[in-house]
Amino acid sequence: MRLVLFDMDHTLVPCDSGTLWAQFLREQNLISQEKAKQRATFLQDYQNGTLDVEAAYRFEFEQLRSLHARERNDLLQGFFTHKIRPLITESAQRYVERHKEDGDYVVIITATVEDIARPIANFFGVDALIAGRGKRDEFGEYTGEVELEPCMGRGKLVHLEEWLTQNDYHPLHYVFYSDSHNDLPLLEQVDDPIAVDPDEKLRQMALENNWQIISFLD
């Protein structure tokens, strides 16, 4: 069986879900304008390769921790319905469905915090979600610390290896769809690396290595 991995932000969804989540919370008057701007800077730093990953995750966990559990779940679902779902293209849905119909095991692997990514994974009906995880206290609330390590860059390899071990899964073939040069550590390890609407660095790498380049933008 093939294991087909999809990055999420700017791959399956044509946006940065964490930034939109902060904007959504701002619209609900749940965070300040300053906090929303701070989250936007993380996206720019990520694209430039200068992101303070630990600080970015702490920010996400702090915002989630500030919400009561029921309120948080309702907000996350509302966020997906009103902000993310309208952006998802038919092309992205077709690619996922095609792999499912072919009997492939389909997984989203993303740096995005699990709580934010879960409604998106549920919509696509993937077999599993590998996402950023935070440590929790005895009450089930986020402590602000990252569990394992950030699911980003080489960290995606660590999270994938953990998931494969926990599930005693041994795929014969790996496919990975991504838009970002930050995912090169994983892209370089799979059998079929596929660049989706890639950034300039990834596009150049794909051209040099004869990797497939596609678009999910309708």
GROMACS .gro file of C-alpha atoms in nm:
model
  218
    1MET     CA    1   0.000   0.000   0.000
    2ARG     CA    2   0.115   0.354  -0.073
    3LEU     CA    3   0.131   0.613   0.202
    4VAL     CA    4   0.025   0.948   0.059
    5LEU     CA    5   0.116   1.252   0.266
    6PHE     CA    6  -0.032   1.597   0.214
    7ASP     CA    7   0.098   1.916   0.367
    8MET     CA    8  -0.195   2.135   0.468
    9ASP     CA    9  -0.139   2.513   0.461
   10HIS     CA   10  -0.086   2.649   0.108
   11THR     CA   11  -0.116   2.293  -0.023
   12LEU     CA   12  -0.459   2.144   0.056
   13VAL     CA   13  -0.586   2.483   0.172
   14PRO     CA   14  -0.465   2.797  -0.010
   15CYS     CA   15  -0.396   2.994   0.306
   16ASP     CA   16  -0.215   2.994   0.639
   17SER     CA   17  -0.480   2.853   0.871
   18GLY     CA   18  -0.307   2.978   1.187
   19THR     CA   19  -0.306   3.337   1.064
   20LEU     CA   20  -0.672   3.314   0.964
   21TRP     CA   21  -0.751   3.161   1.304
   22ALA     CA   22  -0.595   3.464   1.477
   23GLN     CA   23  -0.792   3.697   1.251
   24PHE     CA   24  -1.109   3.504   1.331
   25LEU     CA   25  -1.045   3.535   1.705
   26ARG     CA   26  -0.986   3.907   1.656
   27GLU     CA   27  -1.320   3.940   1.476
   28GLN     CA   28  -1.483   3.771   1.775
   29ASN     CA   29  -1.305   4.020   2.006
   30LEU     CA   30  -1.124   3.732   2.174
   31ILE     CA   31  -0.771   3.860   2.110
   32SER     CA   32  -0.624   4.206   2.062
   33GLN     CA   33  -0.523   4.361   1.731
   34GLU     CA   34  -0.164   4.346   1.854
   35LYS     CA   35  -0.191   3.968   1.901
   36ALA     CA   36  -0.337   3.924   1.553
   37LYS     CA   37  -0.050   4.124   1.403
   38GLN     CA   38   0.200   3.920   1.602
   39ARG     CA   39   0.062   3.601   1.451
   40ALA     CA   40   0.090   3.748   1.102
   41THR     CA   41   0.462   3.811   1.156
   42PHE     CA   42   0.513   3.441   1.226
   43LEU     CA   43   0.394   3.359   0.874
   44GLN     CA   44   0.641   3.604   0.721
   45ASP     CA   45   0.923   3.464   0.932
   46TYR     CA   46   0.828   3.110   0.829
   47GLN     CA   47   0.840   3.203   0.461
   48ASN     CA   48   1.179   3.368   0.514
   49GLY     CA   49   1.317   3.070   0.705
   50THR     CA   50   1.371   3.278   1.021
   51LEU     CA   51   1.078   3.160   1.234
   52ASP     CA   52   1.123   3.119   1.610
   53VAL     CA   53   0.931   2.793   1.609
   54GLU     CA   54   0.899   2.758   1.985
   55ALA     CA   55   0.762   3.112   2.016
   56ALA     CA   56   0.510   3.049   1.739
   57TYR     CA   57   0.380   2.734   1.905
   58ARG     CA   58   0.363   2.901   2.246
   59PHE     CA   59   0.151   3.173   2.089
   60GLU     CA   60  -0.092   2.918   1.941
   61PHE     CA   61  -0.120   2.722   2.265
   62GLU     CA   62  -0.178   3.037   2.470
   63GLN     CA   63  -0.468   3.143   2.249
   64LEU     CA   64  -0.626   2.797   2.269
   65ARG     CA   65  -0.570   2.775   2.643
   66SER     CA   66  -0.752   3.105   2.697
   67LEU     CA   67  -1.075   2.952   2.564
   68HIS     CA   68  -1.304   2.720   2.759
   69ALA     CA   69  -1.324   2.370   2.609
   70ARG     CA   70  -1.681   2.392   2.475
   71GLU     CA   71  -1.630   2.746   2.346
   72ARG     CA   72  -1.304   2.639   2.184
   73ASN     CA   73  -1.464   2.348   1.997
   74ASP     CA   74  -1.753   2.562   1.875
   75LEU     CA   75  -1.515   2.835   1.761
   76LEU     CA   76  -1.289   2.592   1.579
   77GLN     CA   77  -1.583   2.444   1.389
   78GLY     CA   78  -1.719   2.790   1.310
   79PHE     CA   79  -1.376   2.897   1.194
   80PHE     CA   80  -1.355   2.606   0.954
   81THR     CA   81  -1.709   2.658   0.822
   82HIS     CA   82  -1.680   3.032   0.762
   83LYS     CA   83  -1.310   3.090   0.692
   84ILE     CA   84  -1.152   2.771   0.558
   85ARG     CA   85  -1.423   2.574   0.376
   86PRO     CA   86  -1.498   2.850   0.120
   87LEU     CA   87  -1.129   2.850   0.019
   88ILE     CA   88  -1.087   2.477  -0.044
   89THR     CA   89  -1.065   2.409  -0.416
   90GLU     CA   90  -1.222   2.129  -0.614
   91SER     CA   91  -0.877   2.030  -0.738
   92ALA     CA   92  -0.750   1.967  -0.385
   93GLN     CA   93  -1.058   1.758  -0.309
   94ARG     CA   94  -1.019   1.558  -0.632
   95TYR     CA   95  -0.658   1.466  -0.561
   96VAL     CA   96  -0.742   1.341  -0.212
   97GLU     CA   97  -1.045   1.147  -0.337
   98ARG     CA   98  -0.846   0.991  -0.620
   99HIS     CA   99  -0.589   0.853  -0.378
  100LYS     CA  100  -0.861   0.719  -0.149
  101GLU     CA  101  -1.032   0.549  -0.444
  102ASP     CA  102  -0.696   0.393  -0.539
  103GLY     CA  103  -0.675   0.236  -0.195
  104ASP     CA  104  -0.389   0.454  -0.074
  105TYR     CA  105  -0.353   0.545   0.293
  106VAL     CA  106  -0.393   0.922   0.304
  107VAL     CA  107  -0.244   1.137   0.581
  108ILE     CA  108  -0.224   1.511   0.640
  109ILE     CA  109   0.109   1.609   0.795
  110THR     CA  110   0.126   1.971   0.905
  111ALA     CA  111   0.305   2.213   1.134
  112THR     CA  112  -0.035   2.357   1.226
  113VAL     CA  113  -0.156   2.287   1.578
  114GLU     CA  114  -0.371   1.974   1.592
  115ASP     CA  115  -0.684   2.150   1.725
  116ILE     CA  116  -0.688   2.389   1.429
  117ALA     CA  117  -0.605   2.120   1.173
  118ARG     CA  118  -0.857   1.860   1.292
  119PRO     CA  119  -1.174   2.006   1.129
  120ILE     CA  120  -0.986   2.036   0.800
  121ALA     CA  121  -0.867   1.676   0.820
  122ASN     CA  122  -1.222   1.565   0.900
  123PHE     CA  123  -1.355   1.747   0.595
  124PHE     CA  124  -1.111   1.576   0.360
  125GLY     CA  125  -1.182   1.240   0.522
  126VAL     CA  126  -0.816   1.143   0.546
  127ASP     CA  127  -0.706   0.831   0.731
  128ALA     CA  128  -0.488   1.014   0.981
  129LEU     CA  129  -0.364   1.354   1.090
  130ILE     CA  130  -0.008   1.424   1.202
  131ALA     CA  131   0.011   1.777   1.339
  132GLY     CA  132   0.175   2.003   1.594
  133ARG     CA  133   0.104   1.882   1.946
  134GLY     CA  134   0.130   2.061   2.278
  135LYS     CA  135   0.192   1.923   2.624
  136ARG     CA  136  -0.111   1.936   2.854
  137ASP     CA  137  -0.147   1.967   3.230
  138GLU     CA  138  -0.351   1.748   3.463
  139PHE     CA  139  -0.666   1.939   3.360
  140GLY     CA  140  -0.609   1.873   2.991
  141GLU     CA  141  -0.508   2.231   2.914
  142TYR     CA  142  -0.204   2.335   2.714
  143THR     CA  143   0.109   2.417   2.914
  144GLY     CA  144   0.261   2.615   2.627
  145GLU     CA  145   0.533   2.358   2.561
  146VAL     CA  146   0.567   2.153   2.243
  147GLU     CA  147   0.523   1.775   2.266
  148LEU     CA  148   0.795   1.571   2.094
  149GLU     CA  149   0.922   1.856   1.874
  150PRO     CA  150   0.771   2.102   1.625
  151CYS     CA  151   0.616   1.919   1.330
  152MET     CA  152   0.811   2.134   1.087
  153GLY     CA  153   1.114   2.083   0.866
  154ARG     CA  154   1.309   1.783   0.992
  155GLY     CA  155   1.053   1.761   1.271
  156LYS     CA  156   0.804   1.618   1.021
  157LEU     CA  157   1.037   1.322   0.975
  158VAL     CA  158   1.042   1.271   1.353
  159HIS     CA  159   0.663   1.288   1.380
  160LEU     CA  160   0.616   1.057   1.082
  161GLU     CA  161   0.858   0.801   1.224
  162GLU     CA  162   0.677   0.810   1.558
  163TRP     CA  163   0.342   0.760   1.384
  164LEU     CA  164   0.474   0.471   1.173
  165THR     CA  165   0.616   0.300   1.482
  166GLN     CA  166   0.301   0.348   1.690
  167ASN     CA  167   0.085   0.207   1.412
  168ASP     CA  168   0.330  -0.068   1.312
  169TYR     CA  169   0.292   0.055   0.956
  170HIS     CA  170   0.545  -0.023   0.683
  171PRO     CA  171   0.446   0.138   0.352
  172LEU     CA  172   0.607   0.013   0.033
  173HIS     CA  173   0.584   0.352  -0.136
  174TYR     CA  174   0.571   0.712  -0.012
  175VAL     CA  175   0.419   1.016  -0.183
  176PHE     CA  176   0.435   1.369  -0.042
  177TYR     CA  177   0.258   1.682  -0.167
  178SER     CA  178   0.390   2.017  -0.041
  179ASP     CA  179   0.422   2.383  -0.137
  180SER     CA  180   0.719   2.479   0.080
  181HIS     CA  181   1.097   2.451   0.072
  182ASN     CA  182   1.072   2.407   0.449
  183ASP     CA  183   0.946   2.055   0.374
  184LEU     CA  184   1.256   1.955   0.177
  185PRO     CA  185   1.383   1.717   0.450
  186LEU     CA  186   1.074   1.499   0.397
  187LEU     CA  187   1.037   1.563   0.024
  188GLU     CA  188   1.391   1.435  -0.031
  189GLN     CA  189   1.313   1.110   0.151
  190VAL     CA  190   0.994   0.999  -0.026
  191ASP     CA  191   0.958   0.803  -0.349
  192ASP     CA  192   0.737   1.063  -0.519
  193PRO     CA  193   0.789   1.425  -0.408
  194ILE     CA  194   0.526   1.652  -0.563
  195ALA     CA  195   0.546   2.031  -0.552
  196VAL     CA  196   0.205   2.198  -0.526
  197ASP     CA  197   0.192   2.568  -0.617
  198PRO     CA  198   0.548   2.581  -0.481
  199ASP     CA  199   0.740   2.873  -0.339
  200GLU     CA  200   1.038   2.985  -0.546
  201LYS     CA  201   1.297   2.780  -0.360
  202LEU     CA  202   1.093   2.461  -0.389
  203ARG     CA  203   1.012   2.529  -0.753
  204GLN     CA  204   1.381   2.557  -0.833
  205MET     CA  205   1.457   2.236  -0.643
  206ALA     CA  206   1.173   2.057  -0.822
  207LEU     CA  207   1.298   2.169  -1.163
  208GLU     CA  208   1.654   2.063  -1.083
  209ASN     CA  209   1.541   1.719  -0.968
  210ASN     CA  210   1.265   1.663  -1.224
  211TRP     CA  211   0.997   1.649  -0.954
  212GLN     CA  212   0.636   1.687  -1.062
  213ILE     CA  213   0.494   2.039  -1.023
  214ILE     CA  214   0.116   2.078  -1.005
  215SER     CA  215  -0.147   2.328  -0.893
  216PHE     CA  216  -0.450   2.287  -0.670
  217LEU     CA  217  -0.574   2.636  -0.755
  218ASP     CA  218  -0.887   2.611  -0.971
   0.00000   0.00000   0.00000
